[in-house]
């Protein structure tokens, strides 16, 4: 490879990696896509699906809207969702992560208020555990 082309490729790779938030670099995208993201589509008793409110929201947890008649997100949409969620967690520390604590009942260690109600009554909820484990596993 010509030296100029090698340098150009190196700069391109460096700039591309710099554009990825540091948190996203340490969080597992595959675990997010296969285990965490499906929770946003899941109907929980007494609650709307996360995507119903958060695809139309104007807050930090804004999901990509699903395409018409789609049951899940495209790869591009999932990557954008991953970047959004990655900004709301402290990798390795679910207890210090707004995204993990916000939908959890206050008496279970959650935050004071969530417009969508308490999606998770306890830290024993299997879906809450998936999210917390994903954050905890980050290096």
Short mmCIF file of C-alpha atoms in Angstrom, two decimals:
data_model
loop_
_atom_site.label_atom_id
_atom_site.label_comp_id
_atom_site.label_asym_id
_atom_site.label_seq_id
_atom_site.Cartn_x
_atom_site.Cartn_y
_atom_site.Cartn_z
CA UNK A 1 0.00 0.00 0.00
CA UNK A 2 1.34 3.43 -0.88
CA UNK A 3 2.43 5.53 2.15
CA UNK A 4 -0.07 8.31 1.40
CA UNK A 5 -2.92 5.81 1.09
CA UNK A 6 -1.83 4.10 4.34
CA UNK A 7 -1.81 7.42 6.18
CA UNK A 8 -5.20 8.38 4.75
CA UNK A 9 -6.66 5.02 5.84
CA UNK A 10 -5.19 5.42 9.34
CA UNK A 11 -6.68 8.90 9.69
CA UNK A 12 -10.05 7.64 8.45
CA UNK A 13 -10.10 4.79 11.00
CA UNK A 14 -8.98 7.09 13.82
CA UNK A 15 -11.62 9.71 13.02
CA UNK A 16 -14.28 7.01 12.71
CA UNK A 17 -13.44 5.57 16.12
CA UNK A 18 -13.30 9.02 17.69
CA UNK A 19 -16.89 9.61 16.58
CA UNK A 20 -18.11 6.65 18.66
CA UNK A 21 -18.85 7.69 22.26
CA UNK A 22 -16.37 6.19 24.73
CA UNK A 23 -19.19 4.45 26.60
CA UNK A 24 -20.40 2.79 23.42
CA UNK A 25 -16.90 1.47 22.76
CA UNK A 26 -16.92 -0.49 26.04
CA UNK A 27 -20.54 -1.68 25.95
CA UNK A 28 -21.40 -4.89 24.10
CA UNK A 29 -23.46 -4.01 21.02
CA UNK A 30 -24.48 -7.61 20.29
CA UNK A 31 -25.81 -8.11 23.83
CA UNK A 32 -27.60 -4.78 23.53
CA UNK A 33 -29.21 -5.72 20.22
CA UNK A 34 -30.21 -9.29 21.13
CA UNK A 35 -31.12 -8.92 24.82
CA UNK A 36 -31.62 -5.26 25.80
CA UNK A 37 -33.26 -3.65 22.77
CA UNK A 38 -36.09 -6.25 22.57
CA UNK A 39 -37.18 -5.11 26.05
CA UNK A 40 -38.13 -1.73 24.52
CA UNK A 41 -40.66 -3.54 22.30
CA UNK A 42 -42.09 -5.76 25.01
CA UNK A 43 -45.57 -5.10 26.38
CA UNK A 44 -45.49 -5.04 30.15
CA UNK A 45 -48.75 -5.38 32.13
CA UNK A 46 -50.16 -1.97 32.99
CA UNK A 47 -47.62 -0.11 30.82
CA UNK A 48 -47.12 0.95 27.23
CA UNK A 49 -44.13 -0.48 25.41
CA UNK A 50 -41.05 1.75 25.84
CA UNK A 51 -40.97 2.43 22.09
CA UNK A 52 -44.50 3.90 22.14
CA UNK A 53 -43.45 6.87 24.27
CA UNK A 54 -39.73 7.05 23.62
CA UNK A 55 -39.86 7.08 19.81
CA UNK A 56 -41.88 10.28 20.05
CA UNK A 57 -40.12 11.74 23.07
CA UNK A 58 -38.03 14.84 23.30
CA UNK A 59 -35.70 13.65 26.05
CA UNK A 60 -32.36 11.89 26.38
CA UNK A 61 -33.86 8.43 25.81
CA UNK A 62 -35.24 8.98 22.32
CA UNK A 63 -35.57 5.75 20.35
CA UNK A 64 -35.67 5.60 16.57
CA UNK A 65 -39.26 5.23 15.36
CA UNK A 66 -40.06 1.82 13.90
CA UNK A 67 -40.64 1.71 10.16
CA UNK A 68 -44.27 1.22 9.14
CA UNK A 69 -45.35 -2.38 9.78
CA UNK A 70 -41.92 -3.27 11.23
CA UNK A 71 -41.72 -5.53 14.27
CA UNK A 72 -38.15 -4.46 15.09
CA UNK A 73 -35.52 -1.91 14.15
CA UNK A 74 -33.20 -2.00 11.16
CA UNK A 75 -29.47 -2.41 11.80
CA UNK A 76 -28.92 1.32 11.28
CA UNK A 77 -31.75 2.20 13.69
CA UNK A 78 -30.43 -0.26 16.29
CA UNK A 79 -26.97 1.31 16.10
CA UNK A 80 -28.48 4.78 16.64
CA UNK A 81 -30.52 3.47 19.59
CA UNK A 82 -27.36 1.89 21.00
CA UNK A 83 -25.51 5.21 20.80
CA UNK A 84 -28.40 6.97 22.54
CA UNK A 85 -28.66 4.44 25.35
CA UNK A 86 -24.87 4.30 25.74
CA UNK A 87 -24.86 7.98 26.71
CA UNK A 88 -27.24 7.23 29.59
CA UNK A 89 -25.17 4.60 31.37
CA UNK A 90 -21.94 4.46 33.32
CA UNK A 91 -20.24 1.35 31.92
CA UNK A 92 -19.56 -1.19 34.65
CA UNK A 93 -21.80 0.59 37.19
CA UNK A 94 -25.55 0.02 36.80
CA UNK A 95 -26.26 1.63 40.19
CA UNK A 96 -24.84 4.93 38.87
CA UNK A 97 -26.60 4.69 35.50
CA UNK A 98 -29.63 6.90 34.93
CA UNK A 99 -30.95 4.54 32.24
CA UNK A 100 -30.95 1.59 34.65
CA UNK A 101 -32.41 3.39 37.65
CA UNK A 102 -34.98 5.65 36.00
CA UNK A 103 -37.70 3.04 35.23
CA UNK A 104 -37.09 1.13 38.49
CA UNK A 105 -39.50 1.59 41.41
CA UNK A 106 -38.15 4.08 43.94
CA UNK A 107 -38.52 1.59 46.80
CA UNK A 108 -36.29 -0.81 44.81
CA UNK A 109 -33.55 1.80 44.38
CA UNK A 110 -34.97 3.67 41.41
CA UNK A 111 -35.24 7.38 40.78
CA UNK A 112 -38.00 9.57 42.17
CA UNK A 113 -40.05 10.00 38.97
CA UNK A 114 -40.63 8.36 35.59
CA UNK A 115 -43.45 9.59 33.33
CA UNK A 116 -44.05 6.04 32.10
CA UNK A 117 -44.57 4.65 35.57
CA UNK A 118 -42.41 2.02 37.16
CA UNK A 119 -41.62 -0.52 34.48
CA UNK A 120 -39.70 -2.63 36.99
CA UNK A 121 -41.07 -3.15 40.51
CA UNK A 122 -37.89 -4.81 41.82
CA UNK A 123 -34.30 -5.48 40.89
CA UNK A 124 -35.34 -9.13 40.56
CA UNK A 125 -37.32 -8.40 37.40
CA UNK A 126 -35.70 -10.51 34.64
CA UNK A 127 -35.72 -7.63 32.13
CA UNK A 128 -34.22 -5.19 34.63
CA UNK A 129 -31.50 -7.75 35.37
CA UNK A 130 -30.68 -8.03 31.65
CA UNK A 131 -30.20 -4.27 31.39
CA UNK A 132 -28.16 -4.10 34.61
CA UNK A 133 -26.02 -7.08 33.55
CA UNK A 134 -25.33 -5.45 30.17
CA UNK A 135 -24.11 -2.27 31.89
CA UNK A 136 -22.19 -4.24 34.54
CA UNK A 137 -20.35 -6.32 31.91
CA UNK A 138 -18.86 -3.24 30.22
CA UNK A 139 -15.14 -2.72 30.68
#
